[in-house]
Short mmCIF file of C-alpha atoms in Angstrom, two decimals:
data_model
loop_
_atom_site.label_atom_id
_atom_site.label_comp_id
_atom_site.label_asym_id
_atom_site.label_seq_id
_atom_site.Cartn_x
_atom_site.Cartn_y
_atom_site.Cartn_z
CA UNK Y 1 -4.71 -1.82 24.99
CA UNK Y 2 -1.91 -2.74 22.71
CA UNK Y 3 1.45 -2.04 22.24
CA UNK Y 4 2.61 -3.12 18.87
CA UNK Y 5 3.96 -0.59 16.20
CA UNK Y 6 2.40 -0.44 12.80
CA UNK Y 7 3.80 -2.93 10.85
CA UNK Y 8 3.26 -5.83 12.80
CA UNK Y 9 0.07 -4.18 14.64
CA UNK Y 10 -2.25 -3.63 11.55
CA UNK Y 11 -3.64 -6.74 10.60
CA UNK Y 12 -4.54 -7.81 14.07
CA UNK Y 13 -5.89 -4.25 14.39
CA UNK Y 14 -8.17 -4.39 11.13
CA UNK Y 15 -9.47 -8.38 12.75
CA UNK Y 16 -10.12 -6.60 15.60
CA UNK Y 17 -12.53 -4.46 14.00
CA UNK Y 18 -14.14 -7.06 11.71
CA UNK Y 19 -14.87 -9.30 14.67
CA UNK Y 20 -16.64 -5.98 16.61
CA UNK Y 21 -18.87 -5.32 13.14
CA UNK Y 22 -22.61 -6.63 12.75
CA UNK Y 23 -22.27 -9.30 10.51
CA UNK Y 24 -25.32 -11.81 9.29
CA UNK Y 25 -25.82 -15.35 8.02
CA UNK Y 26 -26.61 -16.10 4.57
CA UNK Y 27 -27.46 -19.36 3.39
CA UNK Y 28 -26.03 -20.05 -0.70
CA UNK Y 29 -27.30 -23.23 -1.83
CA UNK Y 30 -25.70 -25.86 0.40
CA UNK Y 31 -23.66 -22.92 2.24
CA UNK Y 32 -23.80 -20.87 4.59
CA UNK Y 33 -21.62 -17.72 3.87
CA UNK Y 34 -21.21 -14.79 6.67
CA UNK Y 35 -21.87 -11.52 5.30
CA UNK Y 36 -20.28 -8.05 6.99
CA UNK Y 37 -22.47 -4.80 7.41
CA UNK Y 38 -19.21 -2.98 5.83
CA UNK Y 39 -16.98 -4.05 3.00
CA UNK Y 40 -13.41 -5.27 4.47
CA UNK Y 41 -11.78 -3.17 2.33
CA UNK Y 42 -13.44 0.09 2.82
CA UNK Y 43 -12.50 -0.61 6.80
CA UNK Y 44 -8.64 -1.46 5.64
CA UNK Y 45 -8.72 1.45 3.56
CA UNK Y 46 -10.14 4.12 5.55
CA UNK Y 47 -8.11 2.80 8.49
CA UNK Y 48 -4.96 2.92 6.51
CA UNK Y 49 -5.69 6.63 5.53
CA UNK Y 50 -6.46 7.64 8.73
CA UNK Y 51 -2.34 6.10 10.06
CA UNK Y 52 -0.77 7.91 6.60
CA UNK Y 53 -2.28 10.75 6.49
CA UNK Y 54 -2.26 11.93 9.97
CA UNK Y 55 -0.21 15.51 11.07
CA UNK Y 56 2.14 14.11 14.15
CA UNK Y 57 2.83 17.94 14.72
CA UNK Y 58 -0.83 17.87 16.14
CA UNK Y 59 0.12 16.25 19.99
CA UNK Y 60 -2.38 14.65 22.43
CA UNK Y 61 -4.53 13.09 19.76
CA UNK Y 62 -4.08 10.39 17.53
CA UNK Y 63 -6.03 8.10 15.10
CA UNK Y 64 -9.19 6.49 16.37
CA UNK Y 65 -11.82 4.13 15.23
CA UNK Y 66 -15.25 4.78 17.15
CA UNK Y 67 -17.58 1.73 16.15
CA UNK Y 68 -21.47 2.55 16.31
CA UNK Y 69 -24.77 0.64 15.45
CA UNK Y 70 -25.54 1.74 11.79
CA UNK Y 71 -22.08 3.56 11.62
CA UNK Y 72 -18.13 3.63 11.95
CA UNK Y 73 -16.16 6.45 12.60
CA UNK Y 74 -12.25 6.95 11.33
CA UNK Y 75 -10.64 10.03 13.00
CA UNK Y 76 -6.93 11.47 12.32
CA UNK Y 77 -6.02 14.49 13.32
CA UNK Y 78 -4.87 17.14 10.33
CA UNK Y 79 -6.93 17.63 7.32
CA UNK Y 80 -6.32 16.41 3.73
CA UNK Y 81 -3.67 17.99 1.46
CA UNK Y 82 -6.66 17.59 -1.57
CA UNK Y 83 -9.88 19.11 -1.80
CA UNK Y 84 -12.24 16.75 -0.44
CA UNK Y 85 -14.28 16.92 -3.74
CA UNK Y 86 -10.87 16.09 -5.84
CA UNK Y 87 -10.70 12.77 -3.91
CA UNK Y 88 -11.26 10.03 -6.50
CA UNK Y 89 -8.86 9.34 -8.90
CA UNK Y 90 -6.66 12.07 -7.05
CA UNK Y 91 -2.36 11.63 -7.56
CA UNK Y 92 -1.54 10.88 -4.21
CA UNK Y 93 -0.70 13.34 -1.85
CA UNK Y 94 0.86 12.57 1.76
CA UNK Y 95 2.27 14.93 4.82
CA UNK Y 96 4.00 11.55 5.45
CA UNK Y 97 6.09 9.84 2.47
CA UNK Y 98 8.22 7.91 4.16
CA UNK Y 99 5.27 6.13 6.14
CA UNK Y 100 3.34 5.82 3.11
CA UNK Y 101 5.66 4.13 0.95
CA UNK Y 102 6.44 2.25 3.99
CA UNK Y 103 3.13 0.41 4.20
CA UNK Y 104 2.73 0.26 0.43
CA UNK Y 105 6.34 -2.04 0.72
CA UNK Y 106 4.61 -4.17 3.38
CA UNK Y 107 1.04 -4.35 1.45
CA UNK Y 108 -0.62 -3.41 4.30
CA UNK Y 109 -2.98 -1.15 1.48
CA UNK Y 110 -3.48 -2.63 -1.98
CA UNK Y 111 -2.86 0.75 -3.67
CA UNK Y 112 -2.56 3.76 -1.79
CA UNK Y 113 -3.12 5.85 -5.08
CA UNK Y 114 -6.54 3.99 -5.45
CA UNK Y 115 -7.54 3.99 -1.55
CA UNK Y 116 -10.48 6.03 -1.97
CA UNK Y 117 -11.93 4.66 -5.27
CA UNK Y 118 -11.66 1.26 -3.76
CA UNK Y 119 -13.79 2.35 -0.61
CA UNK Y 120 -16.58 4.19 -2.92
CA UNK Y 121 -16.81 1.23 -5.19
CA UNK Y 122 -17.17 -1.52 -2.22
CA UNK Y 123 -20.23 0.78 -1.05
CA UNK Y 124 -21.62 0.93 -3.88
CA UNK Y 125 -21.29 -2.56 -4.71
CA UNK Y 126 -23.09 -3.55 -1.73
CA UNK Y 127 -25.39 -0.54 -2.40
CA UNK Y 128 -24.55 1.56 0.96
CA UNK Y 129 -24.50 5.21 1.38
CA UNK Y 130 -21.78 6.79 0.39
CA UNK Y 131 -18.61 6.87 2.27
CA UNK Y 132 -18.86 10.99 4.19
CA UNK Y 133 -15.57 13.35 4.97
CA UNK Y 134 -15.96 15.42 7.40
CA UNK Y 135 -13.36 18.34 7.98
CA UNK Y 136 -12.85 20.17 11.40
CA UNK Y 137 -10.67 22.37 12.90
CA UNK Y 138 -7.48 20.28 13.19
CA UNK Y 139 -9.05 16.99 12.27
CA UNK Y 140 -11.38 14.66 9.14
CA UNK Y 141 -13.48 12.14 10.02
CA UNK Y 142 -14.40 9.42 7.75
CA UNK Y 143 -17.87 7.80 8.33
CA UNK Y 144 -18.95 4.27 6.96
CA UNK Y 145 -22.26 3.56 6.80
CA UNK Y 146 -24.28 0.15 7.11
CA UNK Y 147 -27.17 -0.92 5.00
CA UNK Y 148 -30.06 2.29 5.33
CA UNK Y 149 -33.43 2.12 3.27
CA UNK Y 150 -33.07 4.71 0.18
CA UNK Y 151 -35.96 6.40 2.03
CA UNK Y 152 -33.66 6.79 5.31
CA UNK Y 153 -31.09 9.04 3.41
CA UNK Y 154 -30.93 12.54 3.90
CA UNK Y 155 -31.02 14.43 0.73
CA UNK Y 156 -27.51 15.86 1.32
CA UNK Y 157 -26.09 12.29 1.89
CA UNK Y 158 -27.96 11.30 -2.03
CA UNK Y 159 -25.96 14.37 -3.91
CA UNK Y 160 -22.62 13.06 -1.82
CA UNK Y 161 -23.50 9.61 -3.79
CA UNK Y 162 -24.95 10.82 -6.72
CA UNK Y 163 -21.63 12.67 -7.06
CA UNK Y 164 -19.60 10.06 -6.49
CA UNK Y 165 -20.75 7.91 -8.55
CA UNK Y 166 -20.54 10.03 -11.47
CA UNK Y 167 -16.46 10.35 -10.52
CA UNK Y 168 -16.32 6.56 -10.29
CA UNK Y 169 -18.18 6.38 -13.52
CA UNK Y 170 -15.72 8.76 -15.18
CA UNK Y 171 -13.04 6.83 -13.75
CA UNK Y 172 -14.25 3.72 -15.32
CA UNK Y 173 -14.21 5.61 -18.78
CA UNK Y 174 -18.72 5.76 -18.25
CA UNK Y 175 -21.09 8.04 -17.54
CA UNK Y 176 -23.59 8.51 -14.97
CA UNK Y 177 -26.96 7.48 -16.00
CA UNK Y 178 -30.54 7.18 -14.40
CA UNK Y 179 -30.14 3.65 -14.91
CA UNK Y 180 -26.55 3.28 -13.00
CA UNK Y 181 -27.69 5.42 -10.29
CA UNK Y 182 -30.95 2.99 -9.49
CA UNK Y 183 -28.71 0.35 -9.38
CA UNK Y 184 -26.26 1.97 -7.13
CA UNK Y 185 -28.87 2.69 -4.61
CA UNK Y 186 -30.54 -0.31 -5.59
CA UNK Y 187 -34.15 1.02 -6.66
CA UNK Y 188 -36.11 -0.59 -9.11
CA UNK Y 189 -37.63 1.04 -12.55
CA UNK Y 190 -40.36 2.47 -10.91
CA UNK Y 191 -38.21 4.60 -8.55
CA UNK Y 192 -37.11 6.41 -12.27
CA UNK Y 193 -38.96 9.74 -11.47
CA UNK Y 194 -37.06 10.40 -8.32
CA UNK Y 195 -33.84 9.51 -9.47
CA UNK Y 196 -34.77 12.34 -11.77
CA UNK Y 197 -35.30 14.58 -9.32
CA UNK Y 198 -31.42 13.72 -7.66
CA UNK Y 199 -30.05 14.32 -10.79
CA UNK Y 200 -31.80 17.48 -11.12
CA UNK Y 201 -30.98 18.75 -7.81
CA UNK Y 202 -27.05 17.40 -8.41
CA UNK Y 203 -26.77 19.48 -11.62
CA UNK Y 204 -27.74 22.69 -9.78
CA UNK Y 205 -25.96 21.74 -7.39
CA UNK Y 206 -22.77 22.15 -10.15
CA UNK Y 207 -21.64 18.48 -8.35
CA UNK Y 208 -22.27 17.20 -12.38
CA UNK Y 209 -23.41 18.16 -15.95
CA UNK Y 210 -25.00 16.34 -18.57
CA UNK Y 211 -22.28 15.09 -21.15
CA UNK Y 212 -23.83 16.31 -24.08
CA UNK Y 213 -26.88 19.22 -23.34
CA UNK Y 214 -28.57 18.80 -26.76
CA UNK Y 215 -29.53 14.68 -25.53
CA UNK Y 216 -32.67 13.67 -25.20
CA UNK Y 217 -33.65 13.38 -21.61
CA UNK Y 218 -34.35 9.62 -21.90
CA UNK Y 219 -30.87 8.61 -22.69
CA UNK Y 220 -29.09 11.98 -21.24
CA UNK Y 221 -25.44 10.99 -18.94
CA UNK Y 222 -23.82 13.07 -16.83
CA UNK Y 223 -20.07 13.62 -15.89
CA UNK Y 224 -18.72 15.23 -12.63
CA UNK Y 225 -18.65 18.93 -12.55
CA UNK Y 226 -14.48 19.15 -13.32
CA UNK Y 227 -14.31 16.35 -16.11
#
């Protein structure tokens, strides 16, 4: 139990987290380097969302942090003021200004504006699955996952990524390709033919379309759905 207020509170809060997290031993030459089963700053982040973006009119609840095996959980109660599919690259919107600007002054978030392209990128770049919003009545939960065979993904869980990973791309001024997404889940070039498939199933899906329809499938890219 703690009683500290935000601003002096959040550091020790997001230690407190890191030092509950699997984390494993790798061994770099001469060094031994400690590697975390989640990206520091997806956890910072996510946890940072979760304190802005929460609805205070909402009593008897608050933010919490619910650490699993495979899996963390962010709750806050309220849901977002964005579509959840609008997320990346989205001009920040909060039920709480004065808080947010608040811990953008103290640095406690590199860039609120860039929260959520910052936590899709560090799972990607680690080659996790995808960051997942989930909306309820009253309340979104954010779940992190840790490293999961490409195999072990559900099929709803691969569009989420595929998806996002075409907004990142557009971010980045790129376009999805079967290439980038094998790297993203980290697959090698035999695992072409059911990256395929994803794709297929994420353009009927309208999550993206190809950039240019008249390409020839071999070097065809994709762009999310709005772009």
């Amino acid at each position: 139990m703690g009683g500290k207020g935000y601003a002096i509170g959040f550091e020790g809060l997001i230690k407190f987290i890191e030092a509950l997290i699997p984390t494993q031993e790798i061994i770099n030459g001469a060094l031994r380097e400690k590697k975390s089963a989640y990206p520091l700053v997806t956890i910072r982040e996510a946890v940072a969302n979760a304190l802005i973006h929460q609805d205070f009119s909402i009593t008897g609840t608050g933010p919490v942090v619910e650490i699993f095996e495979t899996r963390i959980e962010i709750t806050n109660p309220g849901t977002p003021l964005v579509d959840v599919r609008g997320i990346i690259d989205n001009p920040p919107k909060s039920r709480n200004e004065k808080l947010a600007a608040l811990m953008r002054r103290l640095r406690m978030c590199e860039e609120l504006e860039t929260g959520w392209d910052k936590i899709v990128i560090s799972a990607e770049l680690q080659q996790l699955p995808a960051p997942r919003i989930n909306l309820y009545e009253g309340s979104t939960r954010v779940t992190l996952f840790s490293e999961m065979p490409f195999s072990s993904i559900s099929s709803e869980e691969k569009l989420w990524a595929c998806y996002l990973h075409a907004c990142i791309k557009q971010v980045q001024g790129e376009q999805l390709t079967n290439r980038s997404l094998r790297e993203r889940f980290g697959l090698k070039d035999s695992a072409s033919s059911s990256i395929s498939r994803l794709i297929k199933e994420a353009v009927e899906a309208k999550l993206i379309k190809p950039l240019d329809p008249a390409t020839a499938p071999k070097h065809m890219k994709y762009i999310p759905v709005w772009a």
